[in-house]
Amino acid sequence: MADKVILVDTSILIDYYRKTDKGNTIWMGLVKQGYDFVISAITKYELFSGATESQLTFWNDVLQIISVIPFDSSCVDTAVTINQQLKRKRKQIAIADLFIAATAVTIGLPIATLNKKHFERVDELIIVE
């Protein structure tokens, strides 16, 4: 299913964590559509930096089934370009969102997010609903 891989944003995973009915989450809806998933290293950072001790096992288990894409020099270059474009439009986004978007654009994958307000500003980004 290599053609059905998407990068999931932190918001999708947090939604999954918080909902009691896990089957009624955006992430599970995407699973039912046949997608495979990756996350940015930035998402891993956001998850673990915000996690309590009791949540660490949950996130470690989730990351056993999702590959983490490194935020490398190519992602930095893409982030700089995207940020310059957004700055010209006066539509900059949070730095973590910029880095996650840059990761998706660099590796050529669409993104799933609940934060469409920020991510839809990035012209090169395809958002999966």
Tab-separated table of N, CA and C in Angstrom, residues 16-116:
chain	number	residue	atom	x	y	z
A	16	TYR	N	-6.979	10.657	18.960
A	16	TYR	CA	-7.095	9.211	19.202
A	16	TYR	C	-6.895	8.906	20.688
A	17	TYR	N	-5.891	9.513	21.285
A	17	TYR	CA	-5.612	9.274	22.701
A	17	TYR	C	-6.784	9.709	23.586
A	18	ARG	N	-7.320	10.862	23.320
A	18	ARG	CA	-8.330	11.457	24.203
A	18	ARG	C	-9.709	10.812	24.109
A	19	LYS	N	-10.068	10.295	22.955
A	19	LYS	CA	-11.416	9.759	22.783
A	19	LYS	C	-11.546	8.377	23.407
A	20	THR	N	-12.633	8.196	24.118
A	20	THR	CA	-12.923	6.892	24.720
A	20	THR	C	-13.238	5.874	23.635
A	21	ASP	N	-14.046	6.274	22.677
A	21	ASP	CA	-14.414	5.399	21.556
A	21	ASP	C	-13.368	5.543	20.459
A	22	LYS	N	-12.299	4.761	20.538
A	22	LYS	CA	-11.175	4.861	19.607
A	22	LYS	C	-11.614	4.599	18.158
A	23	GLY	N	-12.620	3.777	17.981
A	23	GLY	CA	-13.115	3.474	16.645
A	23	GLY	C	-13.778	4.658	15.972
A	24	ASN	N	-14.119	5.672	16.745
A	24	ASN	CA	-14.795	6.853	16.220
A	24	ASN	C	-13.835	8.045	16.120
A	25	THR	N	-12.585	7.763	15.754
A	25	THR	CA	-11.590	8.830	15.623
A	25	THR	C	-11.205	8.983	14.153
A	26	ILE	N	-10.654	10.123	13.847
A	26	ILE	CA	-10.188	10.371	12.478
A	26	ILE	C	-9.140	9.329	12.084
A	27	TRP	N	-8.231	9.032	13.005
A	27	TRP	CA	-7.176	8.064	12.699
A	27	TRP	C	-7.761	6.709	12.319
A	28	MET	N	-8.726	6.223	13.072
A	28	MET	CA	-9.323	4.924	12.742
A	28	MET	C	-10.105	4.992	11.437
A	29	GLY	N	-10.679	6.151	11.140
A	29	GLY	CA	-11.337	6.334	9.848
A	29	GLY	C	-10.347	6.208	8.701
A	30	LEU	N	-9.152	6.735	8.893
A	30	LEU	CA	-8.108	6.630	7.878
A	30	LEU	C	-7.600	5.193	7.752
A	31	VAL	N	-7.526	4.491	8.878
A	31	VAL	CA	-7.139	3.071	8.848
A	31	VAL	C	-8.153	2.301	8.003
A	32	LYS	N	-9.437	2.564	8.221
A	32	LYS	CA	-10.498	1.880	7.468
A	32	LYS	C	-10.434	2.190	5.976
A	33	GLN	N	-9.882	3.355	5.628
A	33	GLN	CA	-9.716	3.708	4.217
A	33	GLN	C	-8.489	3.042	3.602
A	34	GLY	N	-7.705	2.349	4.412
A	34	GLY	CA	-6.561	1.594	3.905
A	34	GLY	C	-5.236	2.329	3.916
A	35	TYR	N	-5.144	3.421	4.646
A	35	TYR	CA	-3.889	4.168	4.700
A	35	TYR	C	-2.883	3.518	5.641
A	36	ASP	N	-1.606	3.697	5.309
A	36	ASP	CA	-0.498	3.425	6.210
A	36	ASP	C	0.011	4.788	6.660
A	37	PHE	N	0.775	4.818	7.767
A	37	PHE	CA	1.110	6.087	8.390
A	37	PHE	C	2.577	6.225	8.732
A	38	VAL	N	3.017	7.479	8.683
A	38	VAL	CA	4.312	7.888	9.220
A	38	VAL	C	4.063	9.175	9.990
A	39	ILE	N	5.008	9.523	10.850
A	39	ILE	CA	4.952	10.814	11.538
A	39	ILE	C	6.305	11.489	11.404
A	40	SER	N	6.299	12.782	11.597
A	40	SER	CA	7.529	13.555	11.634
A	40	SER	C	8.187	13.394	13.004
A	41	ALA	N	9.490	13.529	13.047
A	41	ALA	CA	10.198	13.539	14.334
A	41	ALA	C	9.662	14.649	15.230
A	42	ILE	N	9.141	15.709	14.615
A	42	ILE	CA	8.575	16.817	15.384
A	42	ILE	C	7.319	16.358	16.130
A	43	THR	N	6.506	15.547	15.486
A	43	THR	CA	5.319	14.989	16.153
A	43	THR	C	5.743	14.109	17.322
A	44	LYS	N	6.766	13.296	17.127
A	44	LYS	CA	7.257	12.471	18.236
A	44	LYS	C	7.673	13.367	19.396
A	45	TYR	N	8.387	14.434	19.095
A	45	TYR	CA	8.789	15.377	20.138
A	45	TYR	C	7.563	15.945	20.851
A	46	GLU	N	6.564	16.399	20.085
A	46	GLU	CA	5.369	16.987	20.700
A	46	GLU	C	4.648	15.982	21.597
A	47	LEU	N	4.536	14.757	21.135
A	47	LEU	CA	3.848	13.730	21.932
A	47	LEU	C	4.565	13.464	23.252
A	48	PHE	N	5.865	13.252	23.154
A	48	PHE	CA	6.611	12.868	24.351
A	48	PHE	C	6.905	14.043	25.282
A	49	SER	N	7.050	15.231	24.730
A	49	SER	CA	7.298	16.372	25.610
A	49	SER	C	6.053	16.768	26.382
A	50	GLY	N	4.884	16.436	25.848
A	50	GLY	CA	3.640	16.752	26.543
A	50	GLY	C	3.080	15.604	27.360
A	51	ALA	N	3.718	14.444	27.288
A	51	ALA	CA	3.184	13.248	27.946
A	51	ALA	C	3.518	13.204	29.434
A	52	THR	N	2.579	12.685	30.194
A	52	THR	CA	2.834	12.397	31.598
A	52	THR	C	3.463	11.007	31.684
A	53	GLU	N	3.990	10.671	32.826
A	53	GLU	CA	4.587	9.336	33.017
A	53	GLU	C	3.604	8.231	32.651
A	54	SER	N	2.344	8.409	33.021
A	54	SER	CA	1.352	7.367	32.766
A	54	SER	C	1.006	7.237	31.280
A	55	GLN	N	1.325	8.242	30.472
A	55	GLN	CA	1.023	8.200	29.038
A	55	GLN	C	2.165	7.626	28.200
A	56	LEU	N	3.346	7.535	28.776
A	56	LEU	CA	4.513	7.118	27.992
A	56	LEU	C	4.362	5.729	27.385
A	57	THR	N	3.813	4.794	28.117
A	57	THR	CA	3.622	3.445	27.595
A	57	THR	C	2.689	3.467	26.391
A	58	PHE	N	1.606	4.224	26.495
A	58	PHE	CA	0.656	4.345	25.393
A	58	PHE	C	1.367	4.840	24.137
A	59	TRP	N	2.125	5.949	24.259
A	59	TRP	CA	2.786	6.513	23.087
A	59	TRP	C	3.893	5.600	22.560
A	60	ASN	N	4.606	4.926	23.445
A	60	ASN	CA	5.616	3.965	22.984
A	60	ASN	C	4.972	2.846	22.180
A	61	ASP	N	3.806	2.376	22.630
A	61	ASP	CA	3.085	1.329	21.898
A	61	ASP	C	2.635	1.827	20.525
A	62	VAL	N	2.110	3.034	20.470
A	62	VAL	CA	1.665	3.604	19.196
A	62	VAL	C	2.850	3.716	18.232
A	63	LEU	N	3.983	4.154	18.737
A	63	LEU	CA	5.130	4.353	17.856
A	63	LEU	C	5.800	3.050	17.436
A	64	GLN	N	5.353	1.941	17.978
A	64	GLN	CA	5.838	0.648	17.498
A	64	GLN	C	5.280	0.342	16.106
A	65	ILE	N	4.152	0.971	15.755
A	65	ILE	CA	3.508	0.673	14.471
A	65	ILE	C	3.602	1.828	13.467
A	66	ILE	N	4.263	2.915	13.838
A	66	ILE	CA	4.379	4.077	12.954
A	66	ILE	C	5.856	4.453	12.813
A	67	SER	N	6.292	4.599	11.581
A	67	SER	CA	7.672	5.040	11.332
A	67	SER	C	7.799	6.533	11.595
A	68	VAL	N	8.940	6.926	12.110
A	68	VAL	CA	9.234	8.329	12.389
A	68	VAL	C	10.211	8.835	11.327
A	69	ILE	N	9.799	9.885	10.623
A	69	ILE	CA	10.631	10.482	9.583
A	69	ILE	C	11.509	11.557	10.220
A	70	PRO	N	12.822	11.472	10.053
A	70	PRO	CA	13.704	12.471	10.670
A	70	PRO	C	13.518	13.864	10.055
A	71	PHE	N	13.750	14.863	10.864
A	71	PHE	CA	13.756	16.243	10.387
A	71	PHE	C	15.197	16.557	10.017
A	72	ASP	N	15.506	16.372	8.736
A	72	ASP	CA	16.891	16.485	8.279
A	72	ASP	C	17.135	17.793	7.533
A	73	SER	N	18.306	17.902	6.933
A	73	SER	CA	18.705	19.121	6.232
A	73	SER	C	17.760	19.464	5.077
A	74	SER	N	17.269	18.466	4.381
A	74	SER	CA	16.313	18.714	3.295
A	74	SER	C	15.014	19.298	3.842
A	75	CYS	N	14.567	18.785	4.979
A	75	CYS	CA	13.360	19.321	5.618
A	75	CYS	C	13.582	20.769	6.051
A	76	VAL	N	14.782	21.052	6.547
A	76	VAL	CA	15.107	22.431	6.948
A	76	VAL	C	15.016	23.357	5.742
A	77	ASP	N	15.600	22.946	4.620
A	77	ASP	CA	15.549	23.763	3.411
A	77	ASP	C	14.109	24.017	2.975
A	78	THR	N	13.288	22.985	3.021
A	78	THR	CA	11.878	23.126	2.658
A	78	THR	C	11.162	24.054	3.628
A	79	ALA	N	11.455	23.915	4.915
A	79	ALA	CA	10.831	24.770	5.929
A	79	ALA	C	11.183	26.234	5.702
A	80	VAL	N	12.425	26.508	5.337
A	80	VAL	CA	12.844	27.883	5.070
A	80	VAL	C	12.047	28.447	3.896
A	81	THR	N	11.932	27.680	2.827
A	81	THR	CA	11.188	28.125	1.649
A	81	THR	C	9.720	28.375	1.980
A	82	ILE	N	9.102	27.427	2.670
A	82	ILE	CA	7.693	27.581	3.045
A	82	ILE	C	7.509	28.799	3.941
A	83	ASN	N	8.389	28.956	4.918
A	83	ASN	CA	8.274	30.086	5.837
A	83	ASN	C	8.416	31.417	5.104
A	84	GLN	N	9.317	31.490	4.135
A	84	GLN	CA	9.479	32.717	3.349
A	84	GLN	C	8.190	33.046	2.595
A	85	GLN	N	7.581	32.008	2.009
A	85	GLN	CA	6.319	32.214	1.280
A	85	GLN	C	5.218	32.700	2.223
A	86	LEU	N	5.111	32.065	3.386
A	86	LEU	CA	4.077	32.431	4.351
A	86	LEU	C	4.325	33.823	4.925
A	87	LYS	N	5.584	34.148	5.132
A	87	LYS	CA	5.941	35.461	5.675
A	87	LYS	C	5.537	36.572	4.707
A	88	ARG	N	5.781	36.345	3.403
A	88	ARG	CA	5.386	37.332	2.394
A	88	ARG	C	3.875	37.573	2.416
A	89	LYS	N	3.111	36.513	2.697
A	89	LYS	CA	1.639	36.617	2.745
A	89	LYS	C	1.125	37.052	4.115
A	90	ARG	N	2.053	37.168	5.076
A	90	ARG	CA	1.693	37.449	6.473
A	90	ARG	C	0.743	36.386	7.027
A	91	LYS	N	1.099	35.133	6.747
A	91	LYS	CA	0.279	33.994	7.160
A	91	LYS	C	1.141	32.917	7.818
A	92	GLN	N	2.172	33.315	8.555
A	92	GLN	CA	3.061	32.338	9.180
A	92	GLN	C	2.292	31.446	10.152
A	93	ILE	N	2.833	30.256	10.355
A	93	ILE	CA	2.228	29.273	11.253
A	93	ILE	C	3.216	28.917	12.357
A	94	ALA	N	2.729	28.236	13.370
A	94	ALA	CA	3.585	27.812	14.486
A	94	ALA	C	4.768	27.006	13.960
A	95	ILE	N	5.900	27.165	14.598
A	95	ILE	CA	7.142	26.543	14.131
A	95	ILE	C	7.022	25.016	14.041
A	96	ALA	N	6.383	24.387	15.016
A	96	ALA	CA	6.228	22.925	14.965
A	96	ALA	C	5.382	22.527	13.758
A	97	ASP	N	4.311	23.278	13.488
A	97	ASP	CA	3.471	22.982	12.321
A	97	ASP	C	4.262	23.194	11.028
A	98	LEU	N	5.067	24.239	10.991
A	98	LEU	CA	5.918	24.494	9.831
A	98	LEU	C	6.850	23.312	9.583
A	99	PHE	N	7.479	22.820	10.643
A	99	PHE	CA	8.426	21.707	10.498
A	99	PHE	C	7.716	20.415	10.078
A	100	ILE	N	6.527	20.169	10.605
A	100	ILE	CA	5.758	18.975	10.224
A	100	ILE	C	5.334	19.083	8.760
A	101	ALA	N	4.844	20.253	8.370
A	101	ALA	CA	4.452	20.471	6.965
A	101	ALA	C	5.658	20.293	6.044
A	102	ALA	N	6.794	20.840	6.436
A	102	ALA	CA	8.007	20.729	5.624
A	102	ALA	C	8.432	19.275	5.468
A	103	THR	N	8.265	18.487	6.504
A	103	THR	CA	8.587	17.057	6.419
A	103	THR	C	7.712	16.388	5.376
A	104	ALA	N	6.408	16.650	5.436
A	104	ALA	CA	5.474	16.041	4.472
A	104	ALA	C	5.802	16.466	3.046
A	105	VAL	N	6.063	17.748	2.840
A	105	VAL	CA	6.375	18.255	1.503
A	105	VAL	C	7.686	17.653	1.006
A	106	THR	N	8.686	17.593	1.860
A	106	THR	CA	9.996	17.070	1.466
A	106	THR	C	9.916	15.624	1.006
A	107	ILE	N	9.156	14.803	1.721
A	107	ILE	CA	9.087	13.385	1.347
A	107	ILE	C	7.941	13.095	0.375
A	108	GLY	N	7.179	14.132	0.046
A	108	GLY	CA	6.139	13.985	-0.969
A	108	GLY	C	4.920	13.215	-0.516
A	109	LEU	N	4.544	13.396	0.746
A	109	LEU	CA	3.362	12.702	1.264
A	109	LEU	C	2.272	13.698	1.643
A	110	PRO	N	1.018	13.280	1.492
A	110	PRO	CA	-0.073	14.109	2.020
A	110	PRO	C	-0.081	14.032	3.540
A	111	ILE	N	-0.844	14.926	4.146
A	111	ILE	CA	-0.914	14.981	5.609
A	111	ILE	C	-2.365	14.875	6.065
A	112	ALA	N	-2.555	14.251	7.213
A	112	ALA	CA	-3.852	14.240	7.890
A	112	ALA	C	-3.696	15.073	9.151
A	113	THR	N	-4.600	16.018	9.352
A	113	THR	CA	-4.520	16.910	10.509
A	113	THR	C	-5.910	17.387	10.892
A	114	LEU	N	-6.054	17.741	12.141
A	114	LEU	CA	-7.266	18.423	12.597
A	114	LEU	C	-7.048	19.933	12.592
A	115	ASN	N	-5.825	20.355	12.339
A	115	ASN	CA	-5.457	21.764	12.356
A	115	ASN	C	-5.368	22.305	10.925
A	116	LYS	N	-6.471	22.219	10.215
A	116	LYS	CA	-6.476	22.648	8.811
A	116	LYS	C	-6.201	24.139	8.673
